[in-house]
PDB file of C-alpha atoms in Angstrom:
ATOM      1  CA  UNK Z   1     -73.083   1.020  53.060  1.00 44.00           C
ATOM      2  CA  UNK Z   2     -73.188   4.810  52.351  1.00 44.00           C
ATOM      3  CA  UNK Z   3     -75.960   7.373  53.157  1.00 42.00           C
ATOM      4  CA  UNK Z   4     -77.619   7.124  49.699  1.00 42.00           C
ATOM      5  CA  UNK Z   5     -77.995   3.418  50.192  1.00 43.00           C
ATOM      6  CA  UNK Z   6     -79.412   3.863  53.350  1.00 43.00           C
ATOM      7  CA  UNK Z   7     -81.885   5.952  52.013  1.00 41.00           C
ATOM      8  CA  UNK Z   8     -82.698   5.999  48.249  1.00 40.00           C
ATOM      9  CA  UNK Z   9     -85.725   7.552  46.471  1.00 42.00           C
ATOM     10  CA  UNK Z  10     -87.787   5.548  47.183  1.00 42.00           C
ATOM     11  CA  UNK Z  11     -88.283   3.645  50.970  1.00 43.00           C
ATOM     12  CA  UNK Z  12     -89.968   1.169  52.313  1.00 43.00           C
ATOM     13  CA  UNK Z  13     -91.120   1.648  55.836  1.00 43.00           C
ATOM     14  CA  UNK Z  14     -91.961  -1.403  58.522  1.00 45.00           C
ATOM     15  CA  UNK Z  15     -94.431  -0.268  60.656  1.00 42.00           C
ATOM     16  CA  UNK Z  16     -95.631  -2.086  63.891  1.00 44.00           C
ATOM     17  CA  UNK Z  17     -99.642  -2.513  64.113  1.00 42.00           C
ATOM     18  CA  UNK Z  18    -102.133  -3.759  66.377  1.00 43.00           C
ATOM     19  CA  UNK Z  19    -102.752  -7.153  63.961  1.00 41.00           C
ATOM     20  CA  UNK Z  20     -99.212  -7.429  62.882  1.00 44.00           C
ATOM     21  CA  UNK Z  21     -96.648  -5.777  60.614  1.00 44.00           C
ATOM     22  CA  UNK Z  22     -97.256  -3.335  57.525  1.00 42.00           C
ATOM     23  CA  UNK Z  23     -95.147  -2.237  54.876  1.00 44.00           C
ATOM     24  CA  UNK Z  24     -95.593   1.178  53.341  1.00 47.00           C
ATOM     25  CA  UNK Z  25     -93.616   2.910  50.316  1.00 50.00           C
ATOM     26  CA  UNK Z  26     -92.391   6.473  50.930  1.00 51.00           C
ATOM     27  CA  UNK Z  27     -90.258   9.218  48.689  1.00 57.00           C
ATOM     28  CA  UNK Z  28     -87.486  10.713  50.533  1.00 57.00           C
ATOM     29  CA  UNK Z  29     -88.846  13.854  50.841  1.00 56.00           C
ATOM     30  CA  UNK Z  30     -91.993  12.080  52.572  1.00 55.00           C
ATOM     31  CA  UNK Z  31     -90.003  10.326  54.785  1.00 53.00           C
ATOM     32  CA  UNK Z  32     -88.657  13.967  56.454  1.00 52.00           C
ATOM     33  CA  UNK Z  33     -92.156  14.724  56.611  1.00 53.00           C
ATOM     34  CA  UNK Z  34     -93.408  11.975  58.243  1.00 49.00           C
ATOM     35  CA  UNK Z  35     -90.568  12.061  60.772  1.00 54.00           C
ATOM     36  CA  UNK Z  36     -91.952  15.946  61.212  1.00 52.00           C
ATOM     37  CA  UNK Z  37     -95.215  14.605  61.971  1.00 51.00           C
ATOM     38  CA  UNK Z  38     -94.666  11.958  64.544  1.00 49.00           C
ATOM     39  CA  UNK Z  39     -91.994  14.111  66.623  1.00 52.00           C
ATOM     40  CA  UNK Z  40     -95.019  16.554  66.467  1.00 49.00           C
ATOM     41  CA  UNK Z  41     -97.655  13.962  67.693  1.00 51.00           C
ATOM     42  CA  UNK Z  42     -95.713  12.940  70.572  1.00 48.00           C
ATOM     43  CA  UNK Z  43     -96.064  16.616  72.020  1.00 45.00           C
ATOM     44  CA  UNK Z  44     -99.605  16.608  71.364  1.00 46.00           C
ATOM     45  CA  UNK Z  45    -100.184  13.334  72.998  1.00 47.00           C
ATOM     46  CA  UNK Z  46     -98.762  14.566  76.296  1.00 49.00           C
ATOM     47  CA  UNK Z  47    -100.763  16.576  78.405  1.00 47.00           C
ATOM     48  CA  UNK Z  48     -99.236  20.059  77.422  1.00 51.00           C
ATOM     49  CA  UNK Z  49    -101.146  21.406  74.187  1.00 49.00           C
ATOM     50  CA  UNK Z  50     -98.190  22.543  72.906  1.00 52.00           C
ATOM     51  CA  UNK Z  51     -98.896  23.580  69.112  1.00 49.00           C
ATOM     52  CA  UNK Z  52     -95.745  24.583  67.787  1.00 56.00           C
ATOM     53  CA  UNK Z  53     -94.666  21.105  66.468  1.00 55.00           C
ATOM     54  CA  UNK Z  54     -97.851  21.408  64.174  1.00 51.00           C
ATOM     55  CA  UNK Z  55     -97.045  24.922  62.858  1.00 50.00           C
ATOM     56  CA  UNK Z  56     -94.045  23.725  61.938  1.00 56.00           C
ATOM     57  CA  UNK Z  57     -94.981  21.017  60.426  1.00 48.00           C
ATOM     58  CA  UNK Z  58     -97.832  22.757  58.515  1.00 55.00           C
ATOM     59  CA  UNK Z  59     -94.959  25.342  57.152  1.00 57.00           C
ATOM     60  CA  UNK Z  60     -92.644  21.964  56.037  1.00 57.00           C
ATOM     61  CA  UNK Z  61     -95.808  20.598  53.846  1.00 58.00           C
ATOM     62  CA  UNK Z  62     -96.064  24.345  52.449  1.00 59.00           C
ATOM     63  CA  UNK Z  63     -92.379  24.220  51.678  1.00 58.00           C
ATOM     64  CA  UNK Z  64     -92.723  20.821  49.950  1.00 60.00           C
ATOM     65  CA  UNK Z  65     -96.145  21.809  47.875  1.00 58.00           C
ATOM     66  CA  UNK Z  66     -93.757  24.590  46.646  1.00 61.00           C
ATOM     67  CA  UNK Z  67     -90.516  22.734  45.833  1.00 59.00           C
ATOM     68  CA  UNK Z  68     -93.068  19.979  44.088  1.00 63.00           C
ATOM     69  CA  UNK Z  69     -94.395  23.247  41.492  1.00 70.00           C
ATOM     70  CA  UNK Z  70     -91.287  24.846  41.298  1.00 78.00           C
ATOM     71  CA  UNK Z  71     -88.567  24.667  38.613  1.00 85.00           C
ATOM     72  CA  UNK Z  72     -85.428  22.327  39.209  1.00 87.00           C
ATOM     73  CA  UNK Z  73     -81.986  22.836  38.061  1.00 89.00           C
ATOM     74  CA  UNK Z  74     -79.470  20.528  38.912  1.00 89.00           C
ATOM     75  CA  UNK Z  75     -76.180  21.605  39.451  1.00 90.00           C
ATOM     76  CA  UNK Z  76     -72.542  20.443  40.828  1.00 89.00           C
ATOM     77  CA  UNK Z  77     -71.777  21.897  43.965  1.00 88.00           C
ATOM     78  CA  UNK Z  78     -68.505  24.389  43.381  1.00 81.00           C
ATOM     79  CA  UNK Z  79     -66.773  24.043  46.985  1.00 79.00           C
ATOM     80  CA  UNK Z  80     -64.477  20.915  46.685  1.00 78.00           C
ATOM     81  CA  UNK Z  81     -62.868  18.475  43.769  1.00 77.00           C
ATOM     82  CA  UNK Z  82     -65.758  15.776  45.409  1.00 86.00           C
ATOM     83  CA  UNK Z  83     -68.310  17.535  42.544  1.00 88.00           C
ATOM     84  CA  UNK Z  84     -71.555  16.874  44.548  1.00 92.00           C
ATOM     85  CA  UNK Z  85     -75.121  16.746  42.844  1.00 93.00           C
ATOM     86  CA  UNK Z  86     -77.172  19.729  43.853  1.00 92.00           C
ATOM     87  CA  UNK Z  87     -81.171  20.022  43.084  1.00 90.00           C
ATOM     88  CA  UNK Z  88     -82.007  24.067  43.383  1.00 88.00           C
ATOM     89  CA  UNK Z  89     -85.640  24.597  43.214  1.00 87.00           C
ATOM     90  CA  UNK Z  90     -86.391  28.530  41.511  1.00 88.00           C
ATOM     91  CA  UNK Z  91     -90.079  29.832  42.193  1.00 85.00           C
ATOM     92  CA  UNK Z  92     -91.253  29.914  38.704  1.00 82.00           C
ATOM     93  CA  UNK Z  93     -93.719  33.403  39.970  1.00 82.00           C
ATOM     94  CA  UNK Z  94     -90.402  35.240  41.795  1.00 83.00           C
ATOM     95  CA  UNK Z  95     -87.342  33.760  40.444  1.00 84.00           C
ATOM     96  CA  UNK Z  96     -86.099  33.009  43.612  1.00 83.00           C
ATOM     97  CA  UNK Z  97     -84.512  30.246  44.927  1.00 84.00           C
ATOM     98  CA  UNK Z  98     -86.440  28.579  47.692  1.00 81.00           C
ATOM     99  CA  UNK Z  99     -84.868  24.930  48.364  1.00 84.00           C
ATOM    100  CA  UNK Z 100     -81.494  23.702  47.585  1.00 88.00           C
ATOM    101  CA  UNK Z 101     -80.456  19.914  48.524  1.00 88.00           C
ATOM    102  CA  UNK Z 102     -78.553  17.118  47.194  1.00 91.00           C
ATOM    103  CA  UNK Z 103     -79.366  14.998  44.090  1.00 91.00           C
ATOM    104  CA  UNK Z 104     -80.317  11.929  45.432  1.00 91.00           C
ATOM    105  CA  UNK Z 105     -79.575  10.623  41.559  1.00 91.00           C
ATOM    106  CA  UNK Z 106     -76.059  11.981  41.717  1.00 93.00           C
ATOM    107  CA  UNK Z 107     -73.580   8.880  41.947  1.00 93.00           C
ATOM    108  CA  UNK Z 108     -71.057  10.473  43.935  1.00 92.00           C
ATOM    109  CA  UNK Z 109     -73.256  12.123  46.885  1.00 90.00           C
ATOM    110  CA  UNK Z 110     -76.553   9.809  46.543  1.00 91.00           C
ATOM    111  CA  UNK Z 111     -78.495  13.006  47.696  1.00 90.00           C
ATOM    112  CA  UNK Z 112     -76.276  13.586  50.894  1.00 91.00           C
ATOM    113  CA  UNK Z 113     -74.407  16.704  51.558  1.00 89.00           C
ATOM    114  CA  UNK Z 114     -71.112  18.235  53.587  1.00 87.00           C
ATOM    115  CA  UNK Z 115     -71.939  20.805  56.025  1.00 82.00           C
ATOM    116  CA  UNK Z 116     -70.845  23.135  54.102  1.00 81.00           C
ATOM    117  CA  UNK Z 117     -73.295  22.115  51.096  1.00 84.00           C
ATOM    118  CA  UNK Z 118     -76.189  21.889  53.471  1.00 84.00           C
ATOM    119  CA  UNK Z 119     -75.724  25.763  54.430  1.00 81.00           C
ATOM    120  CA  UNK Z 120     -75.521  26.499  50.362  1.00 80.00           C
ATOM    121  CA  UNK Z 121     -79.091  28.105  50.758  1.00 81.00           C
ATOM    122  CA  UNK Z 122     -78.119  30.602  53.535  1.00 78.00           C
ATOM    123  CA  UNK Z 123     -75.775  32.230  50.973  1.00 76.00           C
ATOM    124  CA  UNK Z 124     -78.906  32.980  48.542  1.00 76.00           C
ATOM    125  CA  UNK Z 125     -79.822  35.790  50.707  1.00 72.00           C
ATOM    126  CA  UNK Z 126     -77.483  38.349  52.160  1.00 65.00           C
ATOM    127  CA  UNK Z 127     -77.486  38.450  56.121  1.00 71.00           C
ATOM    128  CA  UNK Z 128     -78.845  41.570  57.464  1.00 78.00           C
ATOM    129  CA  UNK Z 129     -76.039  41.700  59.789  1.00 82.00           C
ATOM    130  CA  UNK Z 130     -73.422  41.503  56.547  1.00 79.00           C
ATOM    131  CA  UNK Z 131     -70.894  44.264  56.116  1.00 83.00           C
ATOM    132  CA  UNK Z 132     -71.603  46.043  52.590  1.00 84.00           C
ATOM    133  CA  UNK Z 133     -68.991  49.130  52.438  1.00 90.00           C
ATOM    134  CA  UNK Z 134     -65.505  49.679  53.410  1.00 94.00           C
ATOM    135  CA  UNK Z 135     -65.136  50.362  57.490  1.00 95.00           C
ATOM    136  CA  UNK Z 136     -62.036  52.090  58.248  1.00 95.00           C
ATOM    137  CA  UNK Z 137     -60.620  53.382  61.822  1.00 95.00           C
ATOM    138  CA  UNK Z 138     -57.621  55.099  62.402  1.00 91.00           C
ATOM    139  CA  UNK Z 139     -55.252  54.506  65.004  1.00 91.00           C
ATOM    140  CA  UNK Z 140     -56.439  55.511  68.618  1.00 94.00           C
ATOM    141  CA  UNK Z 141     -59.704  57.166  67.070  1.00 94.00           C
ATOM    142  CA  UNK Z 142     -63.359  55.673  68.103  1.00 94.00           C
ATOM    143  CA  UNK Z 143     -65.435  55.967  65.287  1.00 95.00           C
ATOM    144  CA  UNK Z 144     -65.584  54.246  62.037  1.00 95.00           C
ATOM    145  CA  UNK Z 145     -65.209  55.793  58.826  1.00 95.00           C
ATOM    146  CA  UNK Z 146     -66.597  54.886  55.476  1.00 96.00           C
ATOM    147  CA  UNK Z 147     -64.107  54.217  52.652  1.00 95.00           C
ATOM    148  CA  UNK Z 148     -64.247  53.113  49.249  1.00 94.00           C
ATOM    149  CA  UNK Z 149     -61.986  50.283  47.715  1.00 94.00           C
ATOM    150  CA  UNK Z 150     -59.925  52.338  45.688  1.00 95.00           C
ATOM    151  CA  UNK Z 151     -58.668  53.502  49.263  1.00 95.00           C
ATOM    152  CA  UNK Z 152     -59.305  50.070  51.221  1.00 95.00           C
ATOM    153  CA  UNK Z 153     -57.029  47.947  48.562  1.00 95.00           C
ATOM    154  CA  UNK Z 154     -53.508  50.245  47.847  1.00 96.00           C
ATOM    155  CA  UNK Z 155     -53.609  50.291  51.996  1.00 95.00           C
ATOM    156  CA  UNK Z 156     -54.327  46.894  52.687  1.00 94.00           C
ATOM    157  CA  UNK Z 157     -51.589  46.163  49.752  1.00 94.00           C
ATOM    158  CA  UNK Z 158     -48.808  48.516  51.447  1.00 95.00           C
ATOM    159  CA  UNK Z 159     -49.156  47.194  55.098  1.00 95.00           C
ATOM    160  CA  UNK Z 160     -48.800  43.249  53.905  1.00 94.00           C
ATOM    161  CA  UNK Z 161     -45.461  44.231  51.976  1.00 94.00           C
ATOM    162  CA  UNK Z 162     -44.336  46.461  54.535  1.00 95.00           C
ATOM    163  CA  UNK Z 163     -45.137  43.779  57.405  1.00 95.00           C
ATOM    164  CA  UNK Z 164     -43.540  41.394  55.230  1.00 95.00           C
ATOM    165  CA  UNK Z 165     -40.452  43.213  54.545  1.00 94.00           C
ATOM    166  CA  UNK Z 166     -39.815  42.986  58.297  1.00 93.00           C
ATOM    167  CA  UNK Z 167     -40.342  39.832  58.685  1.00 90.00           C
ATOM    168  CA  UNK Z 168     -39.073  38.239  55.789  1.00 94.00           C
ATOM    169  CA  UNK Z 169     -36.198  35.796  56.337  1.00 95.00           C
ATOM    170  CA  UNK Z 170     -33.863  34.798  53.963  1.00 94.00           C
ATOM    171  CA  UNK Z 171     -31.493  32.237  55.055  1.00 94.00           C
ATOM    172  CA  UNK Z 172     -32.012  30.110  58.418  1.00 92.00           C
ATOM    173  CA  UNK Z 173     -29.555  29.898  61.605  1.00 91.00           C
ATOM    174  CA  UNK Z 174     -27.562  27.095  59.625  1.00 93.00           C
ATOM    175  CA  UNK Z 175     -27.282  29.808  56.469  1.00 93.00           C
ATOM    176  CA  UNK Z 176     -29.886  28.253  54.309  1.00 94.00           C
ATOM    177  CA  UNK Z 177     -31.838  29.682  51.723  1.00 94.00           C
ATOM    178  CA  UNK Z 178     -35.469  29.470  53.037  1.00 94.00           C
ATOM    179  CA  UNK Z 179     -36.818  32.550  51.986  1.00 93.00           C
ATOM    180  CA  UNK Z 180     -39.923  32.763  54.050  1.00 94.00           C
ATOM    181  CA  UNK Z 181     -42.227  35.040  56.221  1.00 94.00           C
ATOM    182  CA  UNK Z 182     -43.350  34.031  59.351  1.00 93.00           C
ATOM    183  CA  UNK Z 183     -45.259  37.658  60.588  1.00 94.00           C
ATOM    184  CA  UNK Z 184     -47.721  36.723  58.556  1.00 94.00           C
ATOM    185  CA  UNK Z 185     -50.321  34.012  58.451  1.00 92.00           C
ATOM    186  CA  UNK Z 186     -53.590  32.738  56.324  1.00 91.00           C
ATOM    187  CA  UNK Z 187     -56.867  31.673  57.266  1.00 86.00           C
ATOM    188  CA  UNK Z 188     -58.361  29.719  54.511  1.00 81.00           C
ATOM    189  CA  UNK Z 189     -62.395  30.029  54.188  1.00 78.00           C
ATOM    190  CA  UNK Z 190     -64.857  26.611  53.812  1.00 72.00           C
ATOM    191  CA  UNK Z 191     -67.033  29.136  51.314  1.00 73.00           C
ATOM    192  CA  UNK Z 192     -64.770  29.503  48.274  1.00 77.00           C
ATOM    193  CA  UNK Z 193     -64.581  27.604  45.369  1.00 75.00           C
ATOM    194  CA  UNK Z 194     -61.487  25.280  43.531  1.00 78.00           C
ATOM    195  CA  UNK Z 195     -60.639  28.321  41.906  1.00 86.00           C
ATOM    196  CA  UNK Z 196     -60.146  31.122  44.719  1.00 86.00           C
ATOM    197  CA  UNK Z 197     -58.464  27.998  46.829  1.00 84.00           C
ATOM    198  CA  UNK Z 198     -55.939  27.922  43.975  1.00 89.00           C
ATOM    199  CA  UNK Z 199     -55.372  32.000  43.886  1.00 91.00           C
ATOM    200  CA  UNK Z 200     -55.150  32.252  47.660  1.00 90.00           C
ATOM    201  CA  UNK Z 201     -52.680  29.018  47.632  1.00 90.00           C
ATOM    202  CA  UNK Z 202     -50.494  31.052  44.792  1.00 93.00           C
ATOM    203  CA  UNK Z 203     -50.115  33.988  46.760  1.00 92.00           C
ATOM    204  CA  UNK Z 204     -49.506  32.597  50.069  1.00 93.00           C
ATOM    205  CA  UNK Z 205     -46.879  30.799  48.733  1.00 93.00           C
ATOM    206  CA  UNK Z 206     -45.328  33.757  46.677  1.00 93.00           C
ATOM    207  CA  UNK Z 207     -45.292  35.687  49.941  1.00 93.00           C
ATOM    208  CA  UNK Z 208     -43.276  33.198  51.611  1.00 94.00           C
ATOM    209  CA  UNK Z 209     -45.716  32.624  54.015  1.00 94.00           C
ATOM    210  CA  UNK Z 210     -45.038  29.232  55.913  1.00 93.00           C
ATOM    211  CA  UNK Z 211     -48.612  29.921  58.515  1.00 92.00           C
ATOM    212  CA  UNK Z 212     -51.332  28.386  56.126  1.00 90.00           C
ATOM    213  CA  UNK Z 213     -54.400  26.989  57.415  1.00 85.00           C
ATOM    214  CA  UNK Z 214     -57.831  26.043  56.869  1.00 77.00           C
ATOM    215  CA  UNK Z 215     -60.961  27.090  58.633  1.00 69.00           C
ATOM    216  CA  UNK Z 216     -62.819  23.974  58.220  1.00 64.00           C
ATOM    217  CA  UNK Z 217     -60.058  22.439  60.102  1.00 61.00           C
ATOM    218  CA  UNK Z 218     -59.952  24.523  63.086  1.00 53.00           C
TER     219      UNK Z 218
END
């Protein structure tokens, strides 16, 4: 049974009463909700008034009455040849996306996501922390110096082929042809598409680089 069985739509719930058994239909989206709520009333039933389960879940019903007034696209999520259903919800006032999750209609996903799917939203804002202009240091110096990328790219361009030229191997202890370079490796990212795997692939391989790897592996 996969995820989207396990949880379609629409649910029903069995819940255990004081004169027997009820049955009570729920969305999806509800369902999250109401498992916010009851991890939040088990805090409040304790002795410890301990609110912060209820702001929470006050700011997950805001969230929802948003998403529910908001404008839906649905999309096909660009990291991998799966092609999962995404739902992005757009605030129709800002234009801004405000919820992104899987299509729970989609027949390949059935609403569930990857990891790296689930963290699709963090990339519609940039981090604070993110690096925006070229940082350069030269050797033995302290301080950082910004550069543009008609300076970063020629250098980063002459130290590969002149690290590769060292390296580079053309026939093996036995005197084969192998033509490879083993001073030099690649560290696939999880957050590029088909399309940039392909590129990166293509040049790794014209390099002659043999050290290929994946960080979704590691």
């Amino acid at each position: 049974m996969t995820f989207g069985q396990c949880m379609p739509r629409l649910t029903y719930i069995k819940i255990d009463t004081d004169i027997g058994e009820a049955f009570m239909q729920i969305s999806r989206r509800g369902f999250l909700t109401l498992s916010g709520a009851v991890g939040g009333g088990v805090v409040l039933s304790s002795l410890g008034l301990n609110l912060n389960p209820t702001k929470a879940y006050a700011d997950e019903l805001d969230k929802m009455n948003r998403v529910k007034i908001a404008k839906q696209t649905i999309t096909t999520c660009c990291y991998c040849s799966v092609g999962c259903g995404l739902v992005c919800s757009t605030d129709k006032a800002t234009g801004k996306i405000i919820n992104i999750e899987g299509d729970a209609d989609h027949p390949i996903n059935e609403g569930s996501l990857c990891a790296k799917g689930a963290g699709f939203f963090d990339l519609t804002e940039a981090n604070k922390h993110r690096l925006t202009k070229v940082l350069y240091r030269k050797p033995y110096a302290t301080e950082w110096e910004e550069k543009d990328w008609d300076f970063a790219i020629p250098r980063i361009a002459r130290l590969i082929k002149n690290t590769r030229d060292k390296g580079f191997i053309t026939k093996n202890e036995k005197g084969e042809l192998v033509n490879r370079c083993e001073t030099i490796g690649h560290y696939g990212s999880s957050n590029v598409d088909n399309e940039e795997c392909w590129l990166m692939s293509v040049r790794s391989r014209a390099l002659g680089l043999v050290y290929i790897d994946h960080q979704a592996r590691v």
